[in-house]
GROMACS .gro file of C-alpha atoms in nm:
model
  317
    1MET     CA    1  -5.230   2.543   0.892
    2THR     CA    2  -5.320   2.167   0.932
    3ALA     CA    3  -5.180   1.952   1.182
    4ALA     CA    4  -4.994   1.774   0.929
    5TYR     CA    5  -4.791   2.072   0.784
    6ARG     CA    6  -4.706   2.175   1.161
    7GLN     CA    7  -4.577   1.906   1.223
    8LEU     CA    8  -4.385   1.837   0.954
    9TYR     CA    9  -4.195   2.148   1.070
   10MET     CA   10  -4.143   2.064   1.394
   11PHE     CA   11  -3.964   1.768   1.228
   12GLN     CA   12  -3.767   1.939   0.963
   13GLN     CA   13  -3.669   2.182   1.222
   14LEU     CA   14  -3.530   1.919   1.437
   15LEU     CA   15  -3.331   1.751   1.196
   16SER     CA   16  -3.170   2.115   1.152
   17ASP     CA   17  -3.059   2.061   1.494
   18HIS     CA   18  -3.309   2.321   1.636
   19ILE     CA   19  -3.492   2.328   1.986
   20LEU     CA   20  -3.831   2.272   1.962
   21ASN     CA   21  -3.986   2.562   2.187
   22LYS     CA   22  -4.344   2.527   2.302
   23ALA     CA   23  -4.468   2.800   2.362
   24ALA     CA   24  -4.299   2.968   2.043
   25LEU     CA   25  -4.466   2.726   1.871
   26ALA     CA   26  -4.806   2.760   1.994
   27ASP     CA   27  -4.750   3.162   1.954
   28LYS     CA   28  -4.637   3.089   1.541
   29PHE     CA   29  -4.929   2.880   1.465
   30GLN     CA   30  -5.182   3.094   1.689
   31VAL     CA   31  -5.242   2.740   1.843
   32THR     CA   32  -5.266   2.614   2.240
   33PRO     CA   33  -4.924   2.490   2.391
   34ARG     CA   34  -5.164   2.249   2.400
   35VAL     CA   35  -5.231   2.156   2.051
   36ILE     CA   36  -4.814   2.141   2.006
   37GLN     CA   37  -4.780   1.901   2.276
   38SER     CA   38  -5.003   1.656   2.124
   39ASP     CA   39  -4.788   1.722   1.759
   40ILE     CA   40  -4.514   1.670   1.914
   41SER     CA   41  -4.618   1.299   2.087
   42GLN     CA   42  -4.733   1.213   1.720
   43ILE     CA   43  -4.389   1.335   1.582
   44LYS     CA   44  -4.290   1.099   1.889
   45SER     CA   45  -4.512   0.823   1.779
   46PHE     CA   46  -4.370   0.829   1.454
   47ILE     CA   47  -3.960   0.757   1.511
   48GLN     CA   48  -4.061   0.494   1.725
   49GLU     CA   49  -4.287   0.354   1.470
   50GLN     CA   50  -4.038   0.359   1.207
   51GLN     CA   51  -3.685   0.271   1.410
   52LEU     CA   52  -3.516   0.576   1.297
   53PHE     CA   53  -3.229   0.661   1.488
   54TYR     CA   54  -3.310   0.902   1.699
   55GLU     CA   55  -3.536   1.010   2.039
   56LEU     CA   56  -3.715   1.361   2.114
   57THR     CA   57  -3.590   1.414   2.419
   58TYR     CA   58  -3.720   1.797   2.665
   59HIS     CA   59  -3.427   1.963   2.783
   60ARG     CA   60  -3.543   2.155   3.071
   61GLN     CA   61  -3.187   2.346   3.021
   62LEU     CA   62  -3.217   2.406   2.689
   63GLY     CA   63  -3.591   2.532   2.692
   64GLY     CA   64  -3.747   2.296   2.460
   65TYR     CA   65  -3.736   1.909   2.297
   66ARG     CA   66  -3.428   1.776   2.099
   67LEU     CA   67  -3.405   1.531   1.848
   68ASP     CA   68  -3.079   1.302   2.085
   69VAL     CA   69  -2.936   1.034   1.833
   70THR     CA   70  -2.967   0.693   1.984
   71GLN     CA   71  -2.661   0.439   2.089
   72ASP     CA   72  -2.761   0.255   1.730
   73SER     CA   73  -2.631   0.499   1.530
   74LEU     CA   74  -2.316   0.562   1.387
   75SER     CA   75  -2.162   0.762   1.632
   76LYS     CA   76  -1.889   1.084   1.579
   77GLN     CA   77  -1.597   0.874   1.687
   78ALA     CA   78  -1.687   0.605   1.383
   79VAL     CA   79  -1.728   0.909   1.132
   80LEU     CA   80  -1.391   1.068   1.315
   81VAL     CA   81  -1.228   0.698   1.227
   82LEU     CA   82  -1.375   0.621   0.898
   83ILE     CA   83  -1.228   0.974   0.782
   84LYS     CA   84  -0.899   0.931   0.855
   85VAL     CA   85  -0.872   0.621   0.710
   86MET     CA   86  -1.008   0.724   0.387
   87LEU     CA   87  -0.787   1.107   0.414
   88ALA     CA   88  -0.457   0.881   0.531
   89SER     CA   89  -0.544   0.617   0.192
   90ARG     CA   90  -0.527   0.889  -0.098
   91SER     CA   91  -0.713   0.651  -0.254
   92LEU     CA   92  -1.015   0.923  -0.335
   93ASN     CA   93  -0.931   1.202  -0.600
   94SER     CA   94  -0.990   1.576  -0.477
   95VAL     CA   95  -1.390   1.594  -0.578
   96GLU     CA   96  -1.488   1.255  -0.435
   97ILE     CA   97  -1.290   1.250  -0.093
   98LYS     CA   98  -1.483   1.570  -0.010
   99GLN     CA   99  -1.833   1.416  -0.161
  100THR     CA  100  -1.800   1.107   0.073
  101ILE     CA  101  -1.651   1.289   0.338
  102THR     CA  102  -1.959   1.506   0.350
  103SER     CA  103  -2.187   1.214   0.283
  104LEU     CA  104  -2.048   1.088   0.624
  105LEU     CA  105  -2.088   1.414   0.815
  106ASN     CA  106  -2.432   1.409   0.730
  107LEU     CA  107  -2.494   1.081   0.911
  108ILE     CA  108  -2.460   1.244   1.215
  109PRO     CA  109  -2.627   1.531   1.423
  110ALA     CA  110  -2.516   1.931   1.277
  111PRO     CA  111  -2.345   1.961   1.669
  112GLU     CA  112  -2.111   1.628   1.622
  113GLN     CA  113  -2.039   1.804   1.282
  114ARG     CA  114  -1.909   2.111   1.412
  115GLN     CA  115  -1.679   1.888   1.645
  116ILE     CA  116  -1.522   1.719   1.369
  117GLN     CA  117  -1.475   1.994   1.106
  118PRO     CA  118  -1.178   2.134   1.299
  119ILE     CA  119  -0.978   1.818   1.367
  120ILE     CA  120  -0.982   1.691   0.991
  121LYS     CA  121  -0.932   2.053   0.807
  122ASN     CA  122  -0.575   2.042   0.803
  123GLU     CA  123  -0.551   1.729   0.640
  124LEU     CA  124  -0.807   1.803   0.440
  125PHE     CA  125  -0.682   2.111   0.310
  126TYR     CA  126  -0.308   1.939   0.218
  127TYR     CA  127  -0.444   1.619   0.069
  128ARG     CA  128  -0.340   1.522  -0.223
  129PRO     CA  129  -0.470   1.238  -0.402
  130VAL     CA  130  -0.253   0.928  -0.596
  131SER     CA  131  -0.151   1.060  -0.894
  132HIS     CA  132  -0.438   0.877  -1.188
  133ASP     CA  133  -0.697   1.109  -1.024
  134LYS     CA  134  -0.940   0.895  -1.179
  135PRO     CA  135  -1.280   0.859  -1.007
  136LEU     CA  136  -1.360   0.541  -0.878
  137LEU     CA  137  -1.722   0.553  -0.608
  138THR     CA  138  -1.903   0.439  -0.907
  139LEU     CA  139  -1.636   0.208  -1.107
  140ILE     CA  140  -1.657   0.000  -0.768
  141TRP     CA  141  -1.997  -0.033  -0.696
  142GLN     CA  142  -2.033  -0.138  -1.027
  143PHE     CA  143  -1.787  -0.381  -1.008
  144SER     CA  144  -1.883  -0.501  -0.672
  145GLN     CA  145  -2.246  -0.613  -0.881
  146PHE     CA  146  -2.067  -0.783  -1.147
  147ILE     CA  147  -1.913  -0.985  -0.871
  148ILE     CA  148  -2.181  -1.083  -0.663
  149THR     CA  149  -2.443  -1.165  -1.094
  150LYS     CA  150  -2.074  -1.327  -1.196
  151THR     CA  151  -2.058  -1.124  -1.527
  152THR     CA  152  -1.785  -1.162  -1.715
  153LEU     CA  153  -1.649  -0.879  -1.891
  154GLU     CA  154  -1.439  -0.772  -2.169
  155ILE     CA  155  -1.160  -0.500  -2.063
  156THR     CA  156  -0.957  -0.262  -2.207
  157TYR     CA  157  -0.653  -0.323  -1.940
  158ARG     CA  158  -0.329  -0.045  -1.896
  159ASN     CA  159  -0.090  -0.240  -1.785
  160GLN     CA  160   0.200  -0.036  -1.604
  161LEU     CA  161   0.396   0.043  -1.893
  162GLY     CA  162   0.155   0.181  -2.041
  163HIS     CA  163   0.032  -0.108  -2.293
  164VAL     CA  164  -0.321  -0.070  -2.401
  165ASP     CA  165  -0.488  -0.503  -2.498
  166GLN     CA  166  -0.817  -0.614  -2.403
  167ARG     CA  167  -0.909  -0.892  -2.152
  168ILE     CA  168  -1.186  -1.130  -2.107
  169ILE     CA  169  -1.213  -1.135  -1.692
  170LEU     CA  170  -1.448  -1.316  -1.455
  171PRO     CA  171  -1.429  -1.037  -1.114
  172GLN     CA  172  -1.449  -1.221  -0.807
  173ALA     CA  173  -1.349  -0.954  -0.579
  174ILE     CA  174  -1.243  -0.593  -0.472
  175ILE     CA  175  -0.949  -0.569  -0.215
  176PHE     CA  176  -0.800  -0.159  -0.105
  177SER     CA  177  -0.382  -0.224  -0.078
  178GLU     CA  178  -0.128   0.060  -0.092
  179TYR     CA  179  -0.310   0.306  -0.181
  180TYR     CA  180  -0.515   0.151  -0.489
  181PHE     CA  181  -0.782  -0.025  -0.586
  182TYR     CA  182  -0.783  -0.382  -0.722
  183VAL     CA  183  -1.047  -0.612  -0.843
  184VAL     CA  184  -0.938  -0.989  -0.832
  185ALA     CA  185  -1.019  -1.178  -1.103
  186TYR     CA  186  -0.970  -1.509  -1.320
  187SER     CA  187  -0.783  -1.421  -1.690
  188GLN     CA  188  -0.894  -1.642  -1.957
  189LYS     CA  189  -0.536  -1.530  -2.158
  190TYR     CA  190  -0.351  -1.658  -1.853
  191GLN     CA  191  -0.641  -1.931  -1.686
  192ALA     CA  192  -0.549  -1.788  -1.349
  193ASN     CA  193  -0.651  -1.523  -1.075
  194ARG     CA  194  -0.455  -1.133  -1.203
  195PHE     CA  195  -0.533  -0.870  -1.035
  196PHE     CA  196  -0.606  -0.573  -1.225
  197ARG     CA  197  -0.608  -0.178  -1.042
  198LEU     CA  198  -0.940  -0.019  -1.121
  199ASP     CA  199  -0.760   0.291  -1.233
  200ARG     CA  200  -0.618   0.121  -1.488
  201ILE     CA  201  -0.988  -0.046  -1.650
  202GLU     CA  202  -1.001   0.223  -1.937
  203ASN     CA  203  -1.326   0.107  -2.060
  204TYR     CA  204  -1.555  -0.232  -1.982
  205THR     CA  205  -1.864  -0.418  -2.136
  206VAL     CA  206  -2.060  -0.762  -2.112
  207SER     CA  207  -1.822  -1.001  -2.301
  208SER     CA  208  -2.079  -1.249  -2.514
  209GLU     CA  209  -1.817  -1.524  -2.372
  210LYS     CA  210  -1.896  -1.719  -2.053
  211LEU     CA  211  -1.623  -1.772  -1.757
  212THR     CA  212  -1.733  -1.998  -1.470
  213ARG     CA  213  -1.545  -2.142  -1.173
  214SER     CA  214  -1.610  -2.396  -0.946
  215ARG     CA  215  -1.711  -2.311  -0.538
  216ALA     CA  216  -1.340  -2.425  -0.450
  217GLU     CA  217  -1.224  -2.200  -0.752
  218ARG     CA  218  -1.386  -1.861  -0.622
  219VAL     CA  219  -1.130  -1.617  -0.473
  220GLU     CA  220  -1.258  -1.586  -0.078
  221ASP     CA  221  -1.097  -1.178  -0.067
  222GLY     CA  222  -1.069  -1.232   0.366
  223ALA     CA  223  -0.878  -1.538   0.327
  224LEU     CA  224  -0.641  -1.355   0.029
  225ARG     CA  225  -0.640  -1.070   0.252
  226GLN     CA  226  -0.398  -1.300   0.501
  227VAL     CA  227  -0.180  -1.404   0.256
  228ILE     CA  228  -0.106  -1.081  -0.029
  229HIS     CA  229   0.156  -0.831   0.013
  230TYR     CA  230   0.150  -0.517  -0.233
  231MET     CA  231  -0.127  -0.722  -0.432
  232GLN     CA  232   0.159  -0.966  -0.569
  233PRO     CA  233   0.081  -1.277  -0.694
  234GLY     CA  234   0.327  -1.550  -0.667
  235GLU     CA  235   0.403  -1.870  -0.553
  236ARG     CA  236   0.220  -1.955  -0.198
  237MET     CA  237   0.480  -2.056   0.070
  238THR     CA  238   0.531  -2.110   0.380
  239ILE     CA  239   0.820  -1.940   0.476
  240GLN     CA  240   1.063  -1.838   0.826
  241PHE     CA  241   1.296  -1.583   0.888
  242GLU     CA  242   1.491  -1.402   1.163
  243PHE     CA  243   1.368  -1.029   1.263
  244ARG     CA  244   1.564  -0.812   1.447
  245GLY     CA  245   1.317  -0.505   1.476
  246ILE     CA  246   1.021  -0.394   1.615
  247VAL     CA  247   0.847  -0.769   1.612
  248GLU     CA  248   0.487  -0.579   1.563
  249ALA     CA  249   0.590  -0.435   1.275
  250ALA     CA  250   0.655  -0.794   1.129
  251LEU     CA  251   0.408  -0.953   1.289
  252ASP     CA  252   0.150  -0.674   1.147
  253ARG     CA  253   0.293  -0.696   0.801
  254PHE     CA  254   0.187  -1.065   0.787
  255PRO     CA  255  -0.150  -1.137   0.964
  256THR     CA  256  -0.021  -1.552   0.949
  257ALA     CA  257   0.277  -1.516   1.091
  258THR     CA  258   0.352  -1.620   1.466
  259ILE     CA  259   0.660  -1.626   1.657
  260LYS     CA  260   0.854  -1.993   1.651
  261ALA     CA  261   1.149  -1.846   1.832
  262ARG     CA  262   1.325  -1.577   2.047
  263TYR     CA  263   1.698  -1.537   2.048
  264PRO     CA  264   1.785  -1.289   2.393
  265GLU     CA  265   2.136  -1.322   2.320
  266ARG     CA  266   2.075  -1.165   1.975
  267HIS     CA  267   1.768  -0.899   2.043
  268SER     CA  268   1.507  -1.086   1.747
  269VAL     CA  269   1.286  -1.360   1.705
  270LEU     CA  270   1.157  -1.613   1.443
  271ILE     CA  271   0.871  -1.585   1.262
  272GLU     CA  272   0.691  -1.814   1.054
  273ALA     CA  273   0.442  -1.719   0.823
  274ASP     CA  274   0.229  -1.860   0.479
  275VAL     CA  275   0.256  -1.611   0.201
  276PHE     CA  276   0.285  -1.510  -0.166
  277ASP     CA  277   0.691  -1.501  -0.194
  278LYS     CA  278   0.670  -1.244  -0.445
  279GLY     CA  279   0.525  -0.946  -0.212
  280ALA     CA  280   0.655  -1.069   0.116
  281LYS     CA  281   1.041  -1.060  -0.108
  282MET     CA  282   0.927  -0.695  -0.142
  283TRP     CA  283   0.889  -0.608   0.208
  284LEU     CA  284   1.174  -0.839   0.374
  285LEU     CA  285   1.407  -0.669   0.129
  286SER     CA  286   1.297  -0.323   0.247
  287GLN     CA  287   1.457  -0.427   0.534
  288GLY     CA  288   1.745  -0.463   0.541
  289ALA     CA  289   1.989  -0.596   0.814
  290LEU     CA  290   1.672  -0.666   0.985
  291VAL     CA  291   1.592  -0.959   0.895
  292THR     CA  292   1.770  -1.247   0.719
  293VAL     CA  293   1.545  -1.529   0.593
  294LYS     CA  294   1.625  -1.877   0.655
  295ALA     CA  295   1.346  -2.078   0.505
  296PRO     CA  296   1.235  -2.228   0.235
  297SER     CA  297   1.624  -2.257   0.123
  298ILE     CA  298   1.510  -2.235  -0.240
  299PHE     CA  299   1.326  -1.848  -0.144
  300VAL     CA  300   1.690  -1.758   0.058
  301HIS     CA  301   1.848  -1.834  -0.223
  302GLU     CA  302   1.566  -1.567  -0.435
  303ILE     CA  303   1.648  -1.298  -0.153
  304HIS     CA  304   2.030  -1.381  -0.186
  305ASP     CA  305   2.081  -1.341  -0.499
  306GLU     CA  306   1.834  -0.977  -0.510
  307LEU     CA  307   2.070  -0.863  -0.228
  308ILE     CA  308   2.361  -0.909  -0.459
  309LYS     CA  309   2.213  -0.713  -0.788
  310ALA     CA  310   2.095  -0.440  -0.550
  311LEU     CA  311   2.443  -0.425  -0.441
  312ALA     CA  312   2.577  -0.460  -0.810
  313THR     CA  313   2.442  -0.103  -0.859
  314TYR     CA  314   2.630   0.011  -0.631
  315ARG     CA  315   2.965  -0.068  -0.665
  316ASN     CA  316   3.058   0.203  -0.984
  317LEU     CA  317   2.906   0.486  -0.785
   0.00000   0.00000   0.00000
């Protein structure tokens, strides 16, 4: 057998988490240990020249050479965190979550895969995706390419009431929020940016019309995340509210939030945040008696009226 074949065989064994023992390999290929040592040197050179995330190291206690992962590669800790986040999101269907987890695990050596598998086994067994059960991986990738190429699309879209119609949009960003992936797109119909849930896009084609946006008008998804909640648009405003709950919960919900005052006697703080009103209102109402909105006055009245309506639904019980 040729040296090339031996070296390919040895490299494949290393990738499969086997230990290379010089004596055993010399016996298998009917060559001297010195020839095997030369093969090992060639493999080491190949790894260095290709800048692979591996290092071929001799381990005395194992009796041979092992392919170790260098610090520059994806760590087992990072892979575990990514898998945990995906499982908690429930955003991918059962087939795609398993495919994605397998792909992530394949980025790390087999021993580290075996360390992670029992940690996620129970959570994966009980995994329940959101109800639409639609494959999303390809759709997310395709719309990401449309964003890069600034491609105008005609989509068939089903809204939350089940009504289906055609829309002409210019995709600008993809955002994940509360179980769902959304495409933020400029809508020809509304002459404004709108949020479309990706799973509700039933069909799409490249449009013969061309929508354009200036640099100043384009969506910056990173900045948008600071002020949008529950993917609800609305009017952007600066609000203030007194909060009597766990302060970190409010600060984490509103990334732009700052504490303007503290009231130790009431065990509360005054928080100010830059938000879109609809999403902020949904969270503030969910906090019940823990929150009192202070400003602006128009927003205070909206919250007050919503609470009155909610109370009215209980009067006949």
